[in-house]
CSV table of C-alpha atoms and ligand atoms in Angstrom, one decimal:
chain,number,residue,atom,x,y,z
P,1,UNK,CA,61.5,69.1,92.3
P,2,UNK,CA,63.5,67.9,95.3
P,3,UNK,CA,66.0,69.7,97.5
P,4,UNK,CA,68.1,67.3,99.6
P,5,UNK,CA,69.3,69.0,102.9
P,6,UNK,CA,67.6,71.6,105.1
P,7,UNK,CA,70.6,73.7,106.1
P,8,UNK,CA,70.9,77.4,105.2
P,9,UNK,CA,71.8,76.5,101.6
P,10,UNK,CA,68.9,74.0,101.1
P,11,UNK,CA,66.3,76.3,102.7
P,12,UNK,CA,67.4,79.5,101.1
P,13,UNK,CA,67.3,77.8,97.7
P,14,UNK,CA,64.0,76.1,98.4
P,15,UNK,CA,62.5,79.5,99.3
P,16,UNK,CA,63.7,81.2,96.2
P,17,UNK,CA,62.7,78.3,93.9
P,18,UNK,CA,59.2,78.2,95.5
P,19,UNK,CA,58.9,81.9,95.0
P,20,UNK,CA,59.6,81.4,91.4
P,21,UNK,CA,56.6,79.2,91.1
P,22,UNK,CA,58.1,75.7,91.2
P,23,UNK,CA,56.7,72.9,93.3
P,24,UNK,CA,59.4,72.0,95.9
P,25,UNK,CA,59.9,69.2,98.4
P,26,UNK,CA,62.8,69.5,100.8
P,27,UNK,CA,64.1,66.2,102.3
P,28,UNK,CA,66.0,66.6,105.5
P,29,UNK,CA,67.4,63.5,107.3
P,30,UNK,CA,67.1,65.2,110.8
P,31,UNK,CA,65.1,68.4,111.4
P,32,UNK,CA,65.7,71.6,109.3
P,33,UNK,CA,68.7,73.5,110.5
P,34,UNK,CA,70.2,70.6,112.5
P,35,UNK,CA,73.5,70.5,110.5
P,36,UNK,CA,76.5,72.8,110.2
P,37,UNK,CA,74.6,76.0,109.7
P,38,UNK,CA,73.4,76.1,113.3
P,39,UNK,CA,77.0,75.9,114.6
P,40,UNK,CA,78.3,78.8,112.4
P,41,UNK,CA,79.4,82.1,113.9
P,42,UNK,CA,77.6,84.1,111.2
P,43,UNK,CA,80.3,86.4,109.9
P,44,UNK,CA,79.6,88.0,106.6
P,45,UNK,CA,83.2,88.7,105.9
P,46,UNK,CA,84.5,88.7,102.3
P,47,UNK,CA,87.1,91.3,103.0
P,48,UNK,CA,88.6,89.7,106.1
P,49,UNK,CA,88.5,86.2,104.5
P,50,UNK,CA,90.1,87.0,101.2
P,51,UNK,CA,93.0,84.8,100.3
P,52,UNK,CA,96.0,85.2,97.9
P,53,UNK,CA,95.8,83.6,94.5
P,54,UNK,CA,93.4,83.1,91.7
P,55,UNK,CA,90.9,80.9,93.7
P,56,UNK,CA,91.0,83.6,96.4
P,57,UNK,CA,90.0,86.3,93.9
P,58,UNK,CA,87.1,84.1,92.6
P,59,UNK,CA,85.9,83.5,96.2
P,60,UNK,CA,86.1,87.3,96.9
P,61,UNK,CA,83.9,88.1,93.9
P,62,UNK,CA,81.3,85.6,95.1
P,63,UNK,CA,81.6,86.9,98.7
P,64,UNK,CA,81.3,90.6,97.8
P,65,UNK,CA,78.3,89.9,95.6
P,66,UNK,CA,76.5,87.9,98.4
P,67,UNK,CA,77.5,90.4,101.1
P,68,UNK,CA,75.9,93.2,99.1
P,69,UNK,CA,72.7,91.1,98.9
P,70,UNK,CA,72.5,90.4,102.7
P,71,UNK,CA,70.7,93.6,103.9
P,72,UNK,CA,67.8,93.2,101.4
P,73,UNK,CA,67.8,89.4,102.0
P,74,UNK,CA,67.5,89.9,105.8
P,75,UNK,CA,64.8,92.5,105.4
P,76,UNK,CA,62.7,90.3,103.1
P,77,UNK,CA,63.2,87.3,105.4
P,78,UNK,CA,62.3,89.3,108.5
P,79,UNK,CA,59.2,90.8,106.9
P,80,UNK,CA,58.0,87.4,105.6
P,81,UNK,CA,58.7,85.4,108.7
P,82,UNK,CA,58.3,87.9,111.6
P,83,UNK,CA,61.6,86.7,113.0
P,84,UNK,CA,64.6,89.1,113.5
P,85,UNK,CA,67.7,87.6,112.0
P,86,UNK,CA,70.2,89.6,114.1
P,87,UNK,CA,72.0,91.3,111.3
P,88,UNK,CA,74.6,93.6,112.9
P,89,UNK,CA,76.2,96.2,110.6
P,90,UNK,CA,79.0,97.1,113.0
P,91,UNK,CA,82.0,96.0,110.9
P,92,UNK,CA,85.1,94.0,111.8
P,93,UNK,CA,88.5,94.6,113.4
P,94,UNK,CA,91.4,92.3,112.5
P,95,UNK,CA,94.0,92.7,115.3
P,96,UNK,CA,97.7,91.9,115.8
P,97,UNK,CA,98.9,90.5,119.2
P,98,UNK,CA,102.6,90.7,118.6
P,99,UNK,CA,105.2,92.0,116.1
P,100,UNK,CA,104.9,88.9,113.9
P,101,UNK,CA,101.2,89.4,113.7
P,102,UNK,CA,101.7,93.1,113.0
P,103,UNK,CA,104.0,92.4,110.1
P,104,UNK,CA,101.5,90.0,108.6
P,105,UNK,CA,98.7,92.5,109.1
P,106,UNK,CA,100.6,95.1,107.1
P,107,UNK,CA,101.1,92.6,104.3
P,108,UNK,CA,97.4,91.8,104.4
P,109,UNK,CA,96.5,95.5,104.4
P,110,UNK,CA,98.6,96.1,101.3
P,111,UNK,CA,97.0,93.1,99.6
P,112,UNK,CA,93.5,94.3,100.3
P,113,UNK,CA,94.3,97.9,99.2
P,114,UNK,CA,95.7,96.5,95.9
P,115,UNK,CA,92.3,94.9,95.4
P,116,UNK,CA,90.5,98.2,96.1
P,117,UNK,CA,88.8,96.8,99.2
P,118,UNK,CA,87.5,99.0,102.0
P,119,UNK,CA,90.0,98.6,104.8
P,120,UNK,CA,91.8,101.0,107.1
P,121,UNK,CA,95.0,100.5,109.1
P,122,UNK,CA,94.6,101.6,112.7
P,123,UNK,CA,97.2,102.2,115.4
P,124,UNK,CA,96.5,100.3,118.6
P,125,UNK,CA,95.2,103.4,120.4
P,126,UNK,CA,92.7,104.0,117.5
P,127,UNK,CA,91.5,100.4,117.7
P,128,UNK,CA,91.2,100.7,121.5
P,129,UNK,CA,89.2,103.9,121.1
P,130,UNK,CA,86.7,101.8,119.0
P,131,UNK,CA,86.8,98.8,121.3
P,132,UNK,CA,88.0,99.7,124.8
P,133,UNK,CA,87.9,96.0,125.9
P,134,UNK,CA,91.0,95.3,123.8
P,135,UNK,CA,94.2,94.7,125.8
P,136,UNK,CA,96.8,97.6,126.0
P,137,UNK,CA,99.4,95.1,124.6
P,138,UNK,CA,97.6,95.2,121.2
P,139,UNK,CA,100.1,96.1,118.3
P,140,UNK,CA,98.0,97.0,115.3
P,141,UNK,CA,94.6,96.6,113.7
P,142,UNK,CA,92.8,96.7,110.4
P,143,UNK,CA,89.2,98.0,110.2
P,144,UNK,CA,86.9,96.4,107.6
P,145,UNK,CA,83.8,98.5,108.0
P,146,UNK,CA,81.7,96.5,105.5
P,147,UNK,CA,82.2,93.0,107.0
P,148,UNK,CA,79.2,92.4,109.2
P,149,UNK,CA,77.5,89.5,111.0
P,150,UNK,CA,74.1,87.8,111.4
P,151,UNK,CA,72.8,85.1,113.8
P,152,UNK,CA,72.6,81.9,111.8
P,153,UNK,CA,70.2,80.2,114.2
P,154,UNK,CA,67.7,83.1,113.8
P,155,UNK,CA,68.2,82.9,110.0
P,156,UNK,CA,67.4,79.2,110.0
P,157,UNK,CA,64.2,79.7,112.1
P,158,UNK,CA,63.1,82.4,109.7
P,159,UNK,CA,63.9,80.4,106.6
P,160,UNK,CA,61.9,77.4,107.9
P,161,UNK,CA,58.9,79.6,108.3
P,162,UNK,CA,59.1,81.3,105.0
P,163,UNK,CA,59.7,78.0,103.2
P,164,UNK,CA,56.5,76.6,104.7
P,165,UNK,CA,54.6,79.8,103.9
P,166,UNK,CA,55.9,79.8,100.3
P,167,UNK,CA,54.4,76.2,99.9
P,168,UNK,CA,57.7,74.2,100.2
P,169,UNK,CA,56.8,70.7,101.4
P,170,UNK,CA,59.3,70.2,104.3
P,171,UNK,CA,59.9,66.5,105.1
P,172,UNK,CA,62.0,66.0,108.3
P,173,UNK,CA,63.5,62.7,109.2
P,174,UNK,CA,63.7,61.7,105.5
P,175,UNK,CA,67.3,60.6,104.9
P,176,UNK,CA,68.2,60.2,101.2
P,177,UNK,CA,70.2,57.1,100.6
P,178,UNK,CA,70.7,57.4,96.9
P,179,UNK,CA,70.0,59.3,93.7
P,180,UNK,CA,68.1,57.4,91.1
P,181,UNK,CA,69.2,57.8,87.5
P,182,UNK,CA,67.7,56.5,84.3
P,183,UNK,CA,69.1,53.3,82.6
P,184,UNK,CA,71.7,55.3,80.7
P,185,UNK,CA,72.8,57.2,83.9
P,186,UNK,CA,72.2,60.4,81.9
P,187,UNK,CA,69.3,61.9,83.8
P,188,UNK,CA,67.7,62.0,87.2
P,189,UNK,CA,64.5,60.1,88.0
P,190,UNK,CA,64.3,60.9,91.8
P,191,UNK,CA,65.8,59.7,95.0
P,192,UNK,CA,65.5,56.6,97.3
P,193,UNK,CA,65.2,57.2,101.1
P,194,UNK,CA,67.0,55.0,103.6
P,195,UNK,CA,63.8,53.1,104.3
P,196,UNK,CA,63.5,52.3,100.6
P,197,UNK,CA,60.7,54.8,99.7
P,198,UNK,CA,61.1,56.1,96.2
P,199,UNK,CA,60.5,59.8,95.7
P,200,UNK,CA,60.3,60.6,92.0
P,201,UNK,CA,61.5,63.9,90.6
P,202,UNK,CA,62.9,65.2,87.3
P,203,UNK,CA,65.1,67.7,89.2
P,204,UNK,CA,67.2,67.1,92.4
P,205,UNK,CA,69.3,69.8,94.1
P,206,UNK,CA,72.0,68.3,96.4
P,207,UNK,CA,72.5,70.6,99.4
P,208,UNK,CA,73.4,68.1,102.0
P,209,UNK,CA,76.6,70.0,103.1
P,210,UNK,CA,79.6,67.9,104.0
P,211,UNK,CA,77.5,64.7,103.8
P,212,UNK,CA,76.6,65.4,100.1
P,213,UNK,CA,79.1,62.8,98.7
P,214,UNK,CA,77.8,60.1,101.0
P,215,UNK,CA,74.6,59.9,98.9
P,216,UNK,CA,75.0,57.0,96.6
P,217,UNK,CA,74.1,56.5,93.0
P,218,UNK,CA,76.0,59.3,91.2
P,219,UNK,CA,78.5,58.6,88.5
P,220,UNK,CA,82.0,59.5,89.5
P,221,UNK,CA,82.0,62.2,86.9
P,222,UNK,CA,79.2,64.0,88.7
P,223,UNK,CA,81.0,64.1,92.1
P,224,UNK,CA,81.7,67.4,93.8
P,225,UNK,CA,84.8,66.6,95.8
P,226,UNK,CA,83.4,67.8,99.2
P,227,UNK,CA,85.0,66.8,102.5
P,228,UNK,CA,84.2,67.6,106.1
P,229,UNK,CA,86.4,70.1,107.9
P,230,UNK,CA,85.8,70.1,111.7
P,231,UNK,CA,85.3,73.3,113.6
P,232,UNK,CA,84.9,73.7,117.4
P,233,UNK,CA,83.3,76.9,118.6
P,234,UNK,CA,82.2,78.3,122.1
P,235,UNK,CA,79.1,80.2,122.8
P,236,UNK,CA,79.6,82.6,125.7
P,237,UNK,CA,77.3,85.1,127.5
P,238,UNK,CA,78.1,88.3,129.4
P,239,UNK,CA,76.0,88.2,132.6
P,240,UNK,CA,76.3,92.0,132.6
P,241,UNK,CA,74.6,92.3,129.2
P,242,UNK,CA,75.8,93.6,125.9
P,243,UNK,CA,78.7,96.1,125.4
P,244,UNK,CA,82.0,94.3,126.0
P,245,UNK,CA,82.5,94.4,122.2
P,246,UNK,CA,80.4,95.8,119.4
P,247,UNK,CA,82.4,94.8,116.4
P,248,UNK,CA,83.5,91.4,115.1
P,249,UNK,CA,87.1,90.8,116.3
P,250,UNK,CA,89.4,88.6,114.3
P,251,UNK,CA,92.9,87.5,115.2
P,252,UNK,CA,95.5,84.8,114.4
P,253,UNK,CA,93.7,81.5,115.0
P,254,UNK,CA,90.3,82.8,115.9
P,255,UNK,CA,87.5,85.4,116.2
P,256,UNK,CA,84.9,86.8,118.6
P,257,UNK,CA,81.5,87.7,117.2
P,258,UNK,CA,79.1,89.7,119.4
P,259,UNK,CA,75.4,89.3,119.3
P,260,UNK,CA,72.9,92.1,120.2
P,261,UNK,CA,72.0,90.5,123.6
P,262,UNK,CA,75.3,90.0,125.3
P,263,UNK,CA,76.1,86.7,123.8
P,264,UNK,CA,79.4,86.1,122.0
P,265,UNK,CA,80.7,83.3,119.7
P,266,UNK,CA,84.3,82.4,120.0
P,267,UNK,CA,85.6,80.3,117.1
P,268,UNK,CA,86.9,78.3,115.6
P,269,UNK,CA,89.3,75.3,115.2
P,270,UNK,CA,90.0,74.0,111.7
P,271,UNK,CA,90.7,70.3,111.8
P,272,UNK,CA,90.9,67.6,109.2
P,273,UNK,CA,89.4,64.7,111.1
P,274,UNK,CA,86.8,63.3,108.8
P,275,UNK,CA,83.3,63.0,110.2
P,276,UNK,CA,84.5,63.2,113.9
P,277,UNK,CA,82.1,65.5,115.9
P,278,UNK,CA,83.8,65.0,119.3
P,279,UNK,CA,84.4,68.3,121.3
P,280,UNK,CA,87.9,68.2,122.8
P,281,UNK,CA,89.8,69.9,125.7
P,282,UNK,CA,92.5,70.8,123.2
P,283,UNK,CA,90.0,72.6,121.1
P,284,UNK,CA,88.8,74.7,124.0
P,285,UNK,CA,92.4,75.6,124.9
P,286,UNK,CA,93.1,76.6,121.3
P,287,UNK,CA,90.0,78.9,121.3
P,288,UNK,CA,90.8,80.6,124.6
P,289,UNK,CA,94.6,80.9,124.3
P,290,UNK,CA,94.8,84.2,122.2
P,291,UNK,CA,91.3,85.5,122.7
P,292,UNK,CA,91.9,85.8,126.5
P,293,UNK,CA,95.1,87.7,125.9
P,294,UNK,CA,93.5,90.1,123.4
P,295,UNK,CA,90.2,90.7,125.4
P,296,UNK,CA,90.9,89.9,129.0
P,297,UNK,CA,87.3,90.6,129.9
P,298,UNK,CA,86.1,87.4,128.3
P,299,UNK,CA,87.3,85.5,131.4
P,300,UNK,CA,84.1,86.7,133.1
P,301,UNK,CA,81.8,85.4,130.4
P,302,UNK,CA,79.7,82.4,131.1
P,303,UNK,CA,80.1,79.3,128.9
P,304,UNK,CA,76.8,78.3,127.4
P,305,UNK,CA,77.8,75.8,124.8
P,306,UNK,CA,80.7,74.1,123.1
P,307,UNK,CA,79.5,73.2,119.6
P,308,UNK,CA,81.2,71.2,116.8
P,309,UNK,CA,80.4,71.5,113.1
P,310,UNK,CA,81.7,70.1,109.8
P,311,UNK,CA,82.4,72.6,107.1
P,312,UNK,CA,81.8,71.4,103.6
P,313,UNK,CA,85.3,71.9,102.2
P,314,UNK,CA,86.4,71.6,98.5
P,315,UNK,CA,89.9,71.4,97.0
P,316,UNK,CA,90.0,75.2,96.2
P,317,UNK,CA,87.7,76.3,99.1
P,318,UNK,CA,85.1,77.7,96.6
P,319,UNK,CA,81.5,76.3,96.5
P,320,UNK,CA,80.1,73.8,94.0
P,321,UNK,CA,76.9,75.2,92.5
P,322,UNK,CA,75.2,74.2,89.3
P,323,UNK,CA,74.5,71.3,87.0
P,324,UNK,CA,76.8,68.3,87.2
P,325,UNK,CA,76.7,66.5,83.9
P,326,UNK,CA,73.6,64.5,84.7
P,327,UNK,CA,70.4,66.0,83.4
P,328,UNK,CA,68.3,67.4,86.3
P,329,UNK,CA,71.0,67.0,88.9
P,330,UNK,CA,72.2,70.3,90.5
P,331,UNK,CA,74.8,70.7,93.3
P,332,UNK,CA,74.6,73.5,95.9
P,333,UNK,CA,77.3,72.7,98.5
P,334,UNK,CA,81.0,73.1,99.3
P,335,UNK,CA,80.6,76.5,100.9
P,336,UNK,CA,83.4,75.7,103.4
P,337,UNK,CA,83.8,78.7,105.8
P,338,UNK,CA,81.4,81.0,104.0
P,339,UNK,CA,78.0,79.2,103.7
P,340,UNK,CA,76.2,81.9,105.7
P,341,UNK,CA,77.7,84.7,103.7
P,342,UNK,CA,77.0,82.9,100.4
P,343,UNK,CA,73.4,81.8,101.1
P,344,UNK,CA,71.6,84.7,99.3
P,345,UNK,CA,73.7,84.4,96.2
P,346,UNK,CA,73.6,80.6,96.1
P,347,UNK,CA,69.8,80.6,96.4
P,348,UNK,CA,69.6,83.1,93.5
P,349,UNK,CA,72.0,81.0,91.4
P,350,UNK,CA,70.1,77.8,92.0
P,351,UNK,CA,66.8,79.4,91.2
P,352,UNK,CA,68.5,80.8,88.0
P,353,UNK,CA,69.8,77.3,87.0
P,354,UNK,CA,66.4,75.7,87.5
P,355,UNK,CA,64.6,78.6,85.7
P,356,UNK,CA,67.0,78.3,82.7
P,357,UNK,CA,68.3,81.8,83.5
P,358,UNK,CA,71.8,81.2,84.8
P,359,UNK,CA,74.5,83.8,85.3
P,360,UNK,CA,77.3,82.0,83.4
P,361,UNK,CA,80.4,83.7,84.7
P,362,UNK,CA,79.7,83.2,88.4
P,363,UNK,CA,78.5,79.7,87.8
P,364,UNK,CA,81.7,78.8,85.8
P,365,UNK,CA,83.7,79.7,88.9
P,366,UNK,CA,81.5,77.3,91.0
P,367,UNK,CA,81.3,74.5,88.4
P,368,UNK,CA,81.0,71.1,90.1
P,369,UNK,CA,83.1,69.5,87.3
P,370,UNK,CA,86.1,71.8,87.6
P,371,UNK,CA,88.1,69.4,89.8
P,372,UNK,CA,87.7,66.5,87.4
P,373,UNK,CA,88.7,68.8,84.5
P,374,UNK,CA,91.8,69.9,86.5
P,375,UNK,CA,92.7,66.3,87.4
P,376,UNK,CA,92.4,65.2,83.8
P,377,UNK,CA,94.6,68.1,82.6
P,378,UNK,CA,97.2,67.2,85.2
P,379,UNK,CA,97.2,63.5,84.2
P,380,UNK,CA,97.4,64.4,80.5
P,381,UNK,CA,99.1,67.8,79.9
P,382,UNK,CA,98.5,67.4,76.2
P,383,UNK,CA,94.8,67.3,76.7
P,384,UNK,CA,93.1,70.4,75.6
P,385,UNK,CA,96.1,71.5,73.4
P,386,UNK,CA,95.3,72.0,69.7
P,387,UNK,CA,96.2,69.0,67.6
P,388,UNK,CA,99.4,69.5,65.5
P,389,UNK,CA,99.0,68.2,61.9
J,1,FAD,C1,82.7,76.4,113.5
J,1,FAD,C2,82.1,77.0,112.3
J,1,FAD,C3,82.0,78.3,112.1
J,1,FAD,C4,81.5,78.9,110.9
J,1,FAD,N1,81.4,80.2,110.8
J,1,FAD,C5,80.9,80.7,109.6
J,1,FAD,C6,80.7,82.1,109.5
J,1,FAD,O1,81.0,82.9,110.4
J,1,FAD,N2,80.3,82.6,108.3
J,1,FAD,C7,80.0,81.8,107.2
J,1,FAD,O2,79.6,82.3,106.2
J,1,FAD,N3,80.1,80.5,107.4
J,1,FAD,C8,80.6,79.9,108.5
J,1,FAD,N4,80.7,78.6,108.6
J,1,FAD,C9,80.5,77.7,107.5
J,1,FAD,C10,79.0,77.4,107.3
J,1,FAD,O3,78.5,77.0,108.6
J,1,FAD,C11,78.7,76.4,106.3
J,1,FAD,O4,79.4,76.7,105.0
J,1,FAD,C12,77.2,76.3,106.0
J,1,FAD,O5,76.5,76.1,107.2
J,1,FAD,C13,76.9,75.1,105.0
J,1,FAD,O6,75.5,75.1,104.9
J,1,FAD,P1,74.8,73.9,104.3
J,1,FAD,O7,73.3,74.2,104.2
J,1,FAD,O8,75.5,73.5,103.0
J,1,FAD,O9,75.1,72.7,105.3
J,1,FAD,P2,74.3,72.2,106.6
J,1,FAD,O10,73.9,73.3,107.4
J,1,FAD,O11,75.2,71.1,107.2
J,1,FAD,O12,73.0,71.5,106.0
J,1,FAD,C14,73.0,70.3,105.3
J,1,FAD,C15,71.8,69.5,105.8
J,1,FAD,O13,71.7,68.3,105.0
J,1,FAD,C16,71.2,67.3,105.8
J,1,FAD,N5,71.6,66.0,105.3
J,1,FAD,C17,72.8,65.4,105.2
J,1,FAD,N6,72.8,64.3,104.6
J,1,FAD,C18,71.5,64.1,104.2
J,1,FAD,C19,70.8,63.1,103.5
J,1,FAD,N7,71.4,62.0,103.1
J,1,FAD,N8,69.4,63.2,103.3
J,1,FAD,C20,68.8,64.3,103.7
J,1,FAD,N9,69.4,65.3,104.4
J,1,FAD,C21,70.7,65.2,104.6
J,1,FAD,C22,71.9,67.6,107.2
J,1,FAD,O14,71.2,67.0,108.2
J,1,FAD,C23,71.9,69.1,107.2
J,1,FAD,O15,70.7,69.6,107.9
J,1,FAD,C24,81.2,78.0,109.8
J,1,FAD,C25,81.3,76.6,110.0
J,1,FAD,C26,81.8,76.1,111.2
J,1,FAD,C27,81.8,74.6,111.4
């Protein structure tokens, strides 16, 4: 079987599928880990990320499930690869800069409590006792003790090693141009690379992130409605070493994620600009504007990198995982802001689908065909209603 795309999703799925005994080839147009996953901050934050509404609740369920899998996933990955993946179980503080933020944070606190989530409201002095680098002007904070972080670049390095060790055939510089279907367009026969090489396979998993829909050959009904959402993000380093912050800090318009070694990730813009990957001065300004006010000490940090990534967004911000109406074709993309968080769960779901042992309820929430079904219902409100004799 083939997996198209060697990001965190493609590699985690390839590893699990190979562990289940299937023969796997992974096709990556660049080198494994060269896409969005290496840009990500690495927050594992289902509680801080939860949004209002039905789609938000579904995403929360997926996020909590995957977050609970991360400690064992990281241990297994570290043992099998010999690479530490930088899992920091130090929790998250969501902070308010001004009175407007504080009112919003109170609303968010009530919402999370109503969902039974682990979150505590802290006065500014309590938050500053936990993180003394926070500015005295801070208004209020929420503490999410179970929202942790990991270093995605270390995870990618570890995944590449374990994939190879598990027997995955990793083909770098192998861009897939199209999916090849049988004459009736009802089942997959393989893929065709950009140079015309045909790679036959009865099963193909599409994990090409925001570029997934650029792959040709799929019937419209099998589309997954994925679009790129640009994010700019700064990598900073404290020349004095670690210790400025120990927890992930989130605030209106951004976040700061500490690593073990004195590095920090300051993210991220959210921009609808298609496949544009240009870093901009406006992006840097947006990142530093509030962060500098909340943690004045970041002015002393050295700038190591300004990176740009494209999140694979979907109309409801939930991923698309599972079969797509064409026999043998499976989607694993659309993870938007949570692909690092959702990698262990996605890998398990994909391995389940391919092994014929799928968890239906979770897969239904991620169904690749849900957007077409919603569009059809909107176009024809009578569709789906029982016929009246
Ligand atoms: C700034 C930023 C911050 C983020 N922070 C977080 C965070 O803190 N926590 C979190 O959970 N998520 C975060 N995300 C989201 C996360 O990065 C993504 O959801 C995740 O990386 C998606 O993984 P992927 O494997 O689907 O995509 P990718 O990592 O992009 O992998 C897709 C791969 O497919 C390859 N490819 C594309 N087209 C083809 C083709 N035709 N043939 C062969 N190969 C192809 C690409 O080269 C790429 O390697 C962040 C994203 C951004 C941009």
